[in-house]
Coordinates of C-alpha atoms in Angstrom, one line a residue:
Chain A
M247 CA 0.0 0.0 0.0
S248 CA 3.0 2.2 -0.6
T249 CA 2.4 5.6 -2.0
S250 CA 5.9 5.9 -3.3
P251 CA 6.4 2.7 -5.4
A252 CA 9.9 3.8 -6.1
A253 CA 10.9 3.4 -2.5
A254 CA 9.1 0.1 -2.1
T255 CA 12.0 -1.9 -3.4
L256 CA 15.5 -1.0 -2.4
G257 CA 18.8 -1.0 -4.3
S258 CA 19.4 0.4 -7.7
R259 CA 21.9 -0.6 -10.3
P260 CA 24.3 2.1 -11.6
A261 CA 23.9 3.7 -15.0
S262 CA 26.6 2.7 -17.4
L263 CA 30.1 4.3 -17.0
L264 CA 29.7 6.1 -20.3
R265 CA 26.4 7.6 -19.3
R266 CA 27.7 8.7 -15.9
V267 CA 30.8 10.3 -17.4
L268 CA 28.7 12.1 -20.1
L269 CA 26.3 13.4 -17.5
Q270 CA 29.1 14.7 -15.3
G271 CA 30.8 16.2 -18.3
R272 CA 27.6 18.0 -19.2
Y273 CA 27.0 19.2 -15.7
E274 CA 30.5 20.5 -15.2
T275 CA 30.4 22.2 -18.7
V276 CA 27.2 24.1 -17.8
T277 CA 28.6 25.0 -14.4
M278 CA 31.8 26.4 -16.1
L279 CA 29.8 28.4 -18.7
R280 CA 27.5 29.9 -16.0
N281 CA 30.5 31.2 -14.1
G282 CA 31.1 34.8 -15.1
E283 CA 34.8 35.0 -13.9
Q284 CA 35.4 31.8 -15.8
L285 CA 34.0 33.2 -19.0
I286 CA 36.2 36.4 -18.7
L287 CA 39.2 34.2 -18.3
A288 CA 38.2 31.6 -21.0
V289 CA 36.9 33.9 -23.7
I290 CA 37.1 37.7 -23.1
L291 CA 40.8 37.9 -22.1
P292 CA 42.1 35.7 -25.0
L293 CA 40.0 37.7 -27.5
L294 CA 41.4 41.0 -26.1
A295 CA 44.9 39.5 -26.4
L296 CA 44.1 38.5 -30.0
V297 CA 42.9 42.0 -30.9
G298 CA 45.8 43.5 -29.1
L299 CA 48.4 41.4 -31.0
T300 CA 46.8 42.2 -34.3
V301 CA 46.7 46.0 -33.9
T302 CA 50.2 46.4 -32.3
P303 CA 53.6 45.6 -33.9
L304 CA 54.7 43.1 -31.2
L305 CA 54.7 40.1 -33.5
D306 CA 56.0 41.9 -36.7
G307 CA 58.7 40.1 -38.6
L308 CA 57.9 36.6 -37.3
G309 CA 55.6 35.4 -40.1
S310 CA 53.2 36.0 -42.9
S311 CA 50.8 38.2 -40.9
R312 CA 50.2 39.4 -37.3
V313 CA 47.0 37.4 -37.0
N314 CA 48.5 34.2 -38.3
I315 CA 51.2 34.3 -35.7
A316 CA 48.9 35.4 -32.9
V317 CA 46.1 32.9 -33.2
P318 CA 48.1 29.7 -32.3
G319 CA 49.3 31.4 -29.1
I320 CA 45.7 32.6 -28.3
L321 CA 44.4 29.0 -28.7
A322 CA 47.2 27.8 -26.3
L323 CA 46.2 30.5 -23.9
C324 CA 42.6 29.3 -24.1
A325 CA 43.7 25.8 -23.1
M326 CA 45.6 27.1 -20.1
S327 CA 42.6 29.3 -19.0
T328 CA 40.2 26.4 -19.1
A329 CA 42.2 23.4 -18.2
F330 CA 44.6 24.9 -15.6
T331 CA 43.1 28.0 -14.0
G332 CA 39.4 27.5 -14.4
Q333 CA 39.2 23.8 -13.8
G334 CA 41.9 24.0 -11.0
I335 CA 39.9 26.7 -9.1
A336 CA 36.6 24.8 -9.5
T337 CA 38.1 21.6 -8.3
G338 CA 39.8 23.3 -5.4
F339 CA 36.5 24.7 -4.1
D340 CA 34.6 21.5 -4.8
R341 CA 37.2 19.8 -2.6
R342 CA 36.7 22.4 0.1
Y343 CA 32.9 21.9 0.1
G344 CA 33.1 18.1 0.2
V345 CA 31.6 17.9 -3.3
L346 CA 34.4 15.5 -4.5
R347 CA 33.9 13.3 -1.5
F348 CA 30.1 13.1 -1.9
L349 CA 30.2 12.5 -5.7
S350 CA 32.8 9.8 -5.1
T351 CA 30.3 7.9 -2.9
T352 CA 27.8 7.9 -5.8
P353 CA 28.0 5.5 -8.7
L354 CA 30.1 8.2 -10.5
G355 CA 33.1 7.4 -8.3
R356 CA 36.5 9.1 -8.4
T357 CA 37.4 7.9 -11.9
G358 CA 34.1 9.0 -13.3
L359 CA 34.5 12.4 -11.6
I360 CA 38.0 13.0 -13.2
L361 CA 36.8 11.8 -16.6
G362 CA 33.8 14.1 -16.4
K363 CA 36.1 17.0 -15.7
V364 CA 38.3 16.1 -18.6
L365 CA 35.3 16.0 -20.8
A366 CA 34.1 19.4 -19.6
V367 CA 37.5 20.9 -20.3
L368 CA 37.4 19.5 -23.9
A369 CA 33.8 20.7 -24.4
V370 CA 34.7 24.3 -23.3
L371 CA 37.9 24.1 -25.4
V372 CA 35.8 23.3 -28.5
L373 CA 33.6 26.3 -27.9
Q374 CA 36.7 28.5 -27.4
V375 CA 38.2 27.3 -30.7
L376 CA 35.0 28.1 -32.5
V377 CA 34.8 31.6 -30.9
V378 CA 38.4 32.4 -31.6
A379 CA 38.1 31.2 -35.2
A380 CA 35.0 33.2 -35.7
V381 CA 36.8 36.3 -34.7
A382 CA 40.2 35.5 -36.3
L383 CA 39.0 34.5 -39.8
P384 CA 37.5 37.9 -40.6
L385 CA 40.7 39.4 -39.3
G386 CA 42.5 37.5 -42.0
W387 CA 43.6 34.3 -40.2
R388 CA 44.6 31.6 -42.8
P389 CA 46.0 28.6 -41.0
S390 CA 48.0 26.0 -42.8
L391 CA 45.5 23.3 -43.9
P392 CA 47.8 20.3 -43.5
G393 CA 48.6 21.6 -40.0
L394 CA 45.0 21.8 -38.8
L395 CA 44.5 18.2 -37.6
P396 CA 47.9 17.9 -35.9
G397 CA 47.4 21.4 -34.4
L398 CA 44.1 20.5 -32.9
L399 CA 45.5 17.2 -31.5
L400 CA 48.4 19.0 -30.0
L401 CA 45.9 21.5 -28.5
V402 CA 44.2 18.5 -26.8
L403 CA 47.6 17.2 -25.6
G404 CA 48.3 20.7 -24.1
A405 CA 44.9 20.7 -22.4
A406 CA 45.7 17.3 -20.9
A407 CA 49.0 18.6 -19.5
F408 CA 47.3 21.7 -18.1
T409 CA 44.4 19.6 -16.7
A410 CA 46.8 17.3 -14.9
L411 CA 48.7 20.4 -13.5
G412 CA 45.5 22.1 -12.4
L413 CA 44.3 18.9 -10.6
L414 CA 47.7 18.6 -8.9
V415 CA 47.5 22.1 -7.5
A416 CA 43.8 21.8 -6.6
G417 CA 44.3 18.5 -4.8
T418 CA 47.3 19.5 -2.7
V419 CA 46.8 23.0 -1.4
R420 CA 43.9 25.1 0.0
P421 CA 41.4 26.5 -2.5
E422 CA 42.5 30.1 -1.8
A423 CA 46.1 29.1 -2.6
T424 CA 44.9 27.3 -5.7
L425 CA 43.1 30.5 -6.8
A426 CA 46.3 32.6 -6.2
I427 CA 48.7 30.1 -7.8
T428 CA 46.7 29.3 -10.9
N429 CA 45.8 33.0 -11.6
L430 CA 49.4 34.1 -11.0
L431 CA 50.8 31.4 -13.2
W432 CA 48.2 32.3 -15.9
I433 CA 49.5 35.8 -16.0
L434 CA 53.2 34.9 -15.7
L435 CA 53.1 32.1 -18.3
G436 CA 50.7 34.1 -20.5
A437 CA 53.1 37.0 -20.6
L438 CA 56.5 35.4 -20.3
G439 CA 55.9 31.6 -20.8
G440 CA 56.2 31.6 -24.5
I441 CA 52.5 31.2 -25.1
V442 CA 51.4 34.3 -27.0
L443 CA 54.8 35.8 -27.4
P444 CA 57.2 33.4 -29.1
A445 CA 60.6 32.8 -27.5
E446 CA 62.3 35.2 -30.0
R447 CA 60.4 38.1 -28.4
L448 CA 61.4 37.2 -24.8
P449 CA 64.5 38.2 -22.8
A450 CA 67.5 36.0 -23.5
A451 CA 67.3 34.5 -20.0
A452 CA 63.7 33.3 -20.6
Q453 CA 64.4 31.9 -24.1
A454 CA 66.4 28.9 -22.7
V455 CA 63.6 28.0 -20.3
V456 CA 60.4 28.5 -22.2
H457 CA 60.8 25.5 -24.5
F458 CA 60.7 23.2 -21.5
L459 CA 57.6 24.9 -20.0
P460 CA 54.1 23.4 -20.9
S461 CA 53.2 27.0 -22.0
G462 CA 56.2 27.5 -24.3
A463 CA 56.0 23.9 -25.7
L464 CA 52.3 24.3 -26.5
G465 CA 52.6 27.8 -28.0
Q466 CA 55.5 26.7 -30.2
A467 CA 53.9 23.4 -31.2
L468 CA 50.7 25.2 -32.3
R469 CA 52.6 28.0 -34.2
D470 CA 54.6 25.3 -36.1
A471 CA 51.4 23.4 -37.0
F472 CA 49.1 26.3 -37.9
L473 CA 51.8 28.5 -39.5
H474 CA 54.0 25.9 -41.3
G475 CA 51.9 22.7 -41.2
S476 CA 54.8 20.9 -39.4
V477 CA 54.7 18.8 -36.2
N478 CA 57.2 19.9 -33.6
L479 CA 58.1 16.5 -32.0
A480 CA 60.3 18.0 -29.3
A481 CA 57.5 20.2 -28.1
A482 CA 55.0 17.3 -28.3
F483 CA 57.4 15.3 -26.1
V484 CA 57.7 18.1 -23.6
L485 CA 53.9 18.2 -23.3
L486 CA 53.7 14.4 -23.0
L487 CA 56.3 14.5 -20.2
W488 CA 54.4 17.3 -18.3
T489 CA 51.1 15.3 -18.7
A490 CA 52.7 12.1 -17.4
L491 CA 54.6 13.7 -14.5
A492 CA 51.7 15.9 -13.3
G493 CA 49.3 13.1 -13.8
L494 CA 51.4 10.7 -11.7
A495 CA 52.0 13.4 -9.0
A496 CA 48.2 14.2 -8.9
T497 CA 47.4 10.5 -8.6
R498 CA 49.9 10.1 -5.8
W499 CA 49.2 13.3 -3.7
F500 CA 45.7 14.4 -4.5
K501 CA 43.8 14.7 -1.2
W502 CA 40.0 14.2 -1.6
N503 CA 39.1 15.9 1.7
Chain B
M219 CA 25.9 -10.7 -7.3
R220 CA 23.3 -9.7 -4.8
S221 CA 23.7 -11.1 -1.3
P222 CA 20.5 -10.2 0.5
E223 CA 21.4 -12.3 3.5
S224 CA 24.6 -10.5 4.4
P225 CA 24.2 -7.8 7.1
A226 CA 24.2 -4.2 6.0
L227 CA 27.6 -3.5 7.5
T228 CA 30.1 -5.6 9.6
I229 CA 33.3 -4.0 11.0
R230 CA 35.8 -6.1 12.9
G231 CA 38.8 -4.7 14.7
L232 CA 39.0 -1.5 12.7
I233 CA 42.2 0.5 13.1
K234 CA 42.8 3.9 11.6
D235 CA 46.0 6.0 12.0
V236 CA 46.2 9.5 10.7
G237 CA 49.3 11.7 10.3
P238 CA 52.1 12.0 10.7
L239 CA 51.2 15.1 12.8
P240 CA 53.6 17.9 13.6
S241 CA 51.8 18.3 17.0
L242 CA 52.9 14.8 17.9
D243 CA 56.5 15.3 16.8
G244 CA 55.7 13.7 13.4
K245 CA 54.1 10.6 14.9
M246 CA 50.9 9.0 13.8
L247 CA 47.7 9.4 15.8
R248 CA 45.5 6.4 16.2
V249 CA 41.9 7.7 15.9
V250 CA 40.2 4.3 15.8
S251 CA 41.7 1.4 17.7
G252 CA 40.0 -2.0 17.4
L253 CA 36.4 -1.0 16.8
S254 CA 33.9 -3.7 15.9
L255 CA 30.2 -3.4 15.1
T256 CA 27.4 -4.9 13.0
A257 CA 24.5 -3.0 11.5
E258 CA 21.5 -5.1 10.3
R259 CA 19.2 -4.4 7.4
G260 CA 15.8 -3.0 8.6
Q261 CA 17.4 -1.4 11.6
V262 CA 18.7 2.0 12.7
T263 CA 22.2 1.5 14.2
A264 CA 23.6 4.5 16.0
L265 CA 27.2 5.3 16.7
L266 CA 27.0 7.5 19.8
G267 CA 30.0 9.4 21.1
A268 CA 31.5 12.8 21.9
N269 CA 33.0 14.9 19.1
G270 CA 36.4 13.4 18.2
A271 CA 35.5 9.9 19.4
G272 CA 36.2 8.5 15.9
K273 CA 32.6 8.1 14.7
T274 CA 33.0 9.9 11.4
T275 CA 36.4 8.2 10.7
T276 CA 34.7 4.9 11.3
I277 CA 31.9 5.4 8.8
E278 CA 34.2 7.1 6.3
C279 CA 36.3 3.9 6.3
A280 CA 33.1 1.9 5.7
Q281 CA 32.1 4.2 2.8
G282 CA 35.5 3.8 1.2
L283 CA 36.3 7.5 1.7
Q284 CA 39.2 6.7 4.0
K285 CA 41.6 3.8 3.7
R286 CA 41.7 1.8 7.0
T287 CA 45.0 0.9 8.6
G288 CA 43.8 -2.5 9.9
G289 CA 40.8 -4.7 10.5
T290 CA 38.1 -5.9 8.1
I291 CA 35.0 -4.1 6.8
S292 CA 32.2 -5.8 4.9
L293 CA 29.6 -3.5 3.4
L294 CA 26.7 -5.6 1.9
G295 CA 29.2 -8.4 1.8
A296 CA 31.9 -6.5 -0.1
D297 CA 35.1 -4.6 0.8
P298 CA 34.4 -0.9 0.4
D299 CA 38.1 -0.3 -0.5
T300 CA 37.9 -2.3 -3.6
A301 CA 34.2 -1.9 -4.5
G302 CA 33.0 -0.5 -7.7
A303 CA 30.0 1.3 -9.0
E304 CA 27.7 -1.7 -8.4
L305 CA 28.3 -1.4 -4.6
R306 CA 28.2 2.4 -4.6
A307 CA 24.8 2.3 -6.3
R308 CA 23.4 0.3 -3.3
V309 CA 24.7 2.7 -0.6
G310 CA 23.6 6.2 0.2
V311 CA 25.8 8.7 2.0
M312 CA 24.9 11.9 3.7
L313 CA 28.1 13.7 4.7
Q314 CA 28.4 15.9 7.8
D315 CA 29.3 18.9 5.6
G316 CA 26.6 18.0 3.0
G317 CA 29.0 17.9 0.1
L318 CA 26.8 19.8 -2.3
P319 CA 28.1 22.4 -4.7
P320 CA 27.2 25.9 -3.4
S321 CA 26.2 27.3 -6.8
A322 CA 23.9 24.4 -7.6
R323 CA 20.1 24.6 -7.5
P324 CA 18.3 21.8 -5.6
V325 CA 16.2 20.2 -8.4
P326 CA 18.7 20.2 -11.2
L327 CA 21.3 18.8 -8.8
L328 CA 19.0 16.0 -7.7
R329 CA 18.1 15.2 -11.3
H330 CA 21.8 15.1 -12.1
I331 CA 22.6 12.6 -9.3
A332 CA 19.5 10.6 -10.2
G333 CA 21.0 10.1 -13.7
M334 CA 23.8 8.1 -12.2
Y335 CA 21.3 5.3 -11.4
Q336 CA 19.4 3.0 -13.7
D337 CA 16.3 3.1 -11.6
P338 CA 16.3 6.0 -9.2
W339 CA 13.7 7.2 -6.7
P340 CA 11.5 9.5 -8.9
V341 CA 12.9 13.0 -8.2
D342 CA 9.5 14.7 -8.0
D343 CA 8.3 12.2 -5.4
L344 CA 11.5 12.7 -3.3
I345 CA 11.2 16.5 -3.6
A346 CA 7.6 16.4 -2.3
R347 CA 8.5 13.9 0.4
L348 CA 11.2 16.1 1.8
G349 CA 9.5 19.5 1.2
I350 CA 12.2 20.6 -1.2
D351 CA 9.7 22.3 -3.5
A352 CA 9.6 25.1 -1.0
F353 CA 13.2 26.2 -1.9
S354 CA 13.7 24.6 -5.3
R355 CA 14.9 27.8 -6.9
T356 CA 17.4 28.8 -4.2
S357 CA 21.1 28.0 -4.7
V358 CA 22.6 25.7 -2.2
R359 CA 24.8 28.4 -0.6
R360 CA 21.6 30.4 0.3
L361 CA 19.8 27.5 2.0
S362 CA 19.3 27.3 5.7
G363 CA 21.0 24.6 7.7
G364 CA 17.8 22.5 7.8
Q365 CA 17.1 22.9 4.1
K366 CA 20.7 21.9 3.3
Q367 CA 20.3 18.8 5.4
R368 CA 17.0 17.8 3.8
L369 CA 18.6 18.3 0.3
A370 CA 21.6 16.2 1.3
L371 CA 19.3 13.5 2.6
A372 CA 17.4 13.5 -0.7
A373 CA 20.7 13.3 -2.6
A374 CA 21.7 10.3 -0.4
L375 CA 18.3 8.6 -1.0
V376 CA 17.9 9.2 -4.7
G377 CA 19.4 5.8 -5.6
R378 CA 17.0 4.0 -3.2
P379 CA 20.0 2.6 -1.2
E380 CA 20.0 -0.7 0.7
V381 CA 22.3 0.9 3.2
L382 CA 22.1 4.6 4.2
F383 CA 24.9 6.4 6.1
L384 CA 23.9 9.6 8.0
D385 CA 26.6 11.6 9.7
E386 CA 25.0 13.8 12.4
P387 CA 21.6 13.9 10.6
S388 CA 19.9 16.3 12.9
A389 CA 22.6 19.0 12.8
G390 CA 21.0 22.3 11.9
L391 CA 17.5 20.9 11.7
D392 CA 14.6 23.0 13.0
P393 CA 11.9 21.0 14.9
Q394 CA 9.6 20.6 11.9
S395 CA 12.4 19.3 9.6
R396 CA 13.6 17.0 12.4
Q397 CA 10.1 15.5 12.7
L398 CA 9.9 15.1 8.9
V399 CA 13.4 13.5 8.6
F400 CA 12.9 11.2 11.6
E401 CA 9.6 10.0 10.3
L402 CA 11.1 9.2 6.9
I403 CA 14.0 7.4 8.5
G404 CA 11.6 5.3 10.5
E405 CA 9.6 4.5 7.3
L406 CA 12.7 3.5 5.3
R407 CA 13.9 1.3 8.2
D408 CA 10.5 -0.5 8.1
R409 CA 11.0 -1.1 4.4
G410 CA 14.3 -2.9 5.1
M411 CA 16.9 -0.2 4.7
G412 CA 19.9 -0.6 6.9
I413 CA 20.6 2.8 8.4
V414 CA 23.8 3.7 10.1
L415 CA 24.0 7.1 11.8
T416 CA 26.5 8.9 13.9
T417 CA 25.4 11.4 16.6
H418 CA 26.6 13.1 19.7
L419 CA 23.0 13.8 20.7
M420 CA 21.5 11.3 23.1
D421 CA 18.1 12.3 22.1
D422 CA 18.7 11.3 18.5
A423 CA 19.9 7.9 19.5
Q424 CA 17.1 7.4 22.0
R425 CA 14.4 8.4 19.5
L426 CA 15.8 6.7 16.4
A427 CA 18.1 3.9 17.1
D428 CA 17.2 0.2 17.3
Y429 CA 20.8 -0.6 18.4
V430 CA 23.4 1.7 19.9
Y431 CA 27.2 1.5 20.0
I432 CA 28.8 3.9 22.4
I433 CA 32.1 5.0 21.0
D434 CA 34.8 6.6 23.1
A435 CA 38.5 7.3 22.1
G436 CA 38.2 5.2 19.0
R437 CA 36.7 2.0 20.5
N438 CA 33.2 0.8 21.3
V439 CA 32.8 0.8 25.0
A440 CA 29.2 -0.3 25.3
E441 CA 26.4 -1.6 23.0
G442 CA 22.8 -2.7 23.1
T443 CA 19.3 -1.5 22.5
V444 CA 18.4 1.7 24.2
A445 CA 16.3 -0.3 26.7
Q446 CA 19.2 -2.7 27.3
L447 CA 21.7 0.1 27.9
L448 CA 19.3 1.7 30.4
R449 CA 18.3 -1.5 32.2
H450 CA 21.9 -2.7 32.4
E451 CA 22.8 0.4 34.3
L452 CA 19.7 0.2 36.5
T453 CA 20.2 -3.4 37.7
E454 CA 24.0 -3.4 37.9
D455 CA 24.4 -1.9 41.4
T456 CA 21.0 -1.8 43.0
A457 CA 19.3 -5.1 42.8
G458 CA 16.1 -4.1 41.0
Q459 CA 15.5 -0.9 42.7
H460 CA 14.3 2.1 40.7
I461 CA 17.0 4.7 40.3
R462 CA 15.4 8.1 39.8
T463 CA 16.5 11.7 40.0
L464 CA 14.3 14.1 41.8
L465 CA 15.0 17.8 40.9
F466 CA 13.4 20.8 42.5
E467 CA 14.0 24.5 42.9
A468 CA 13.3 26.4 46.1
E469 CA 15.0 28.9 48.4
P470 CA 18.7 28.4 48.7
G471 CA 20.5 26.8 51.6
L472 CA 17.9 24.2 52.7
D473 CA 19.3 21.3 54.7
L474 CA 17.7 18.0 53.7
A475 CA 19.8 15.8 56.0
G476 CA 17.8 12.9 57.3
V477 CA 14.8 13.4 55.0
L478 CA 16.0 10.7 52.5
P479 CA 17.9 7.4 53.0
D480 CA 21.7 7.4 52.9
A481 CA 21.8 5.6 49.6
V482 CA 20.2 8.7 47.9
D483 CA 22.7 11.3 46.9
V484 CA 21.3 14.7 47.8
R485 CA 23.0 17.9 46.7
E486 CA 22.3 21.6 46.0
T487 CA 23.8 21.8 42.5
R488 CA 23.4 25.6 42.3
A489 CA 22.0 28.0 44.8
G490 CA 18.3 27.0 45.1
S491 CA 18.5 23.9 42.7
Y492 CA 18.4 20.6 44.5
S493 CA 18.9 17.1 43.1
A494 CA 18.4 13.7 44.8
T495 CA 19.6 10.7 42.8
G496 CA 19.3 7.1 44.0
P497 CA 16.8 4.2 44.7
L498 CA 13.9 6.4 45.4
T499 CA 10.6 4.8 46.7
P500 CA 7.1 6.3 46.7
A501 CA 7.5 6.7 50.5
D502 CA 10.6 8.8 49.9
L503 CA 8.7 11.1 47.6
S504 CA 6.0 11.4 50.2
A505 CA 8.6 12.2 52.9
V506 CA 10.0 15.0 50.8
A507 CA 6.6 16.5 50.2
A508 CA 5.8 16.2 53.9
W509 CA 9.0 18.0 54.7
W510 CA 8.1 20.8 52.4
A511 CA 4.6 21.0 53.9
A512 CA 6.0 21.2 57.5
R513 CA 8.2 24.1 56.5
G514 CA 5.8 25.9 54.2
I515 CA 8.1 25.5 51.2
M516 CA 6.4 25.7 47.8
P517 CA 9.0 24.6 45.1
A518 CA 9.2 26.8 42.0
S519 CA 9.6 23.6 40.0
M520 CA 10.0 19.9 40.5
S521 CA 10.6 16.9 38.3
L522 CA 11.3 13.2 38.5
A523 CA 13.2 11.3 35.8
A524 CA 14.6 7.9 35.2
R525 CA 18.2 7.6 34.1
S526 CA 18.6 8.8 30.6
L527 CA 21.0 7.5 27.9
E528 CA 23.0 10.6 28.6
D529 CA 23.7 9.4 32.2
V530 CA 24.7 6.0 30.9
F531 CA 26.9 7.6 28.3
L532 CA 28.6 10.0 30.7
D533 CA 29.1 7.1 33.2
I534 CA 30.8 5.0 30.6
S535 CA 32.8 7.6 28.8
G536 CA 33.7 9.8 31.8
R537 CA 32.3 13.1 32.8
E538 CA 35.4 15.2 32.2
T539 CA 35.2 17.6 29.3
R540 CA 37.6 16.9 26.5

């Protein structure tokens, strides 16, 4: 005589892993897109940088046109915004509020939670690429066609490296510290890390280092792909190494509570 | 594989060390040392203890949120440390801090969590049942403590769990929410759900629990039904006599010497507040009333109470404040 037939029998089976990850990815994507600060970081600032680089002579002499040199760096900046700073801050506060612990007790689990975050980063990245392309093409952006596919794959690899780094920071320090560290690194790496400004435009001391930074490696790899249609294997290797090292470190030291 | 005959939860000799802690010169701190308990399906099992007794650590080990240092845990017949989504789908968890994202709105959040299950509790029904419709458009960060607790309970129940963990379920609940939540817990228990709750409130344990484990300093120091725990203490020292406490308030400084038998402990706990605890008889009550009458004393208040679970708890775990 139950009025809630659903509660009359106990025990449910989990939805499939694919469905759980897709649901979590969608949920985290919507949460990211609803966050105003996140949107400024993910879309507005990269677009401002793009316009800034095309109206100033900062990149003159490095390639066919200002916008062609600028766009690969802007896409790399987008990956850092979303995967490292945005996702790192969100994860840090989710950890503070016990959201990670609660969700890891549901069928989603820890693996599903991480996969959902990766999916959300990729979804937002796709939107960023579309927005940047929509602004850059009228400005005269003409990427190398053979370089498009390798460039996009390298962008995903860069996002993977920055996601692992963001999770490492978010999982090991307090959320306020995550906020400070990821924002500060976004500014430092954005300005001096070889992302939007190629190594040639940086001080000599920085030039030696930037090729080994995830920012410099991603910026250079994307410029080589989108400008010249070539795959920079050294930069790809640096990105792989960062992904592996940060991923291992995050797996080892990530604190869920 | 379903194993309906296994108990909801069995813990044997649980040990949990945390640290190393700088405050202990880099040594580990043992927060749970050799705790054992069994929680049956269709029963409410309470872990009762002061703050810091190890209750939350114990159930977090059972939920797989913390890795145990030693001992065995069987949750619905499986080890929570190696369990997968199949087991997690059969277990509901309400954390002490809620664990809900502050920017989320209640209904979309519940629908999202419901999506993780093949056959969830219909969200609309759950919302109505827990009165969540009254605040369905408010973000989690703006909810009151009681609203947050009700939402966290809904999130724990949305998978229709066979085992439900509640960490301090009545924290922040107003009396109406408390009534609502306690009724629902009773109903789910009657449907066969195994419910494990922690509390430092004697009243929660006394009202809700079929079986109580009293936890102190990381071990279980007493266990039984509420009635057993009370009776045990009543018969242990006094051979079937009724231990009662008589409290009354009157003018300060009264000398009750000789009014009551020596076995009754009489004291003025504050100026004008008197307590008499021991094997009181109807004749003793009559003698106290006669003594008042002879002196023209009209107490401002008086009450008589049997021992409460709180007395038992304090006797067992010590009365000093930690």
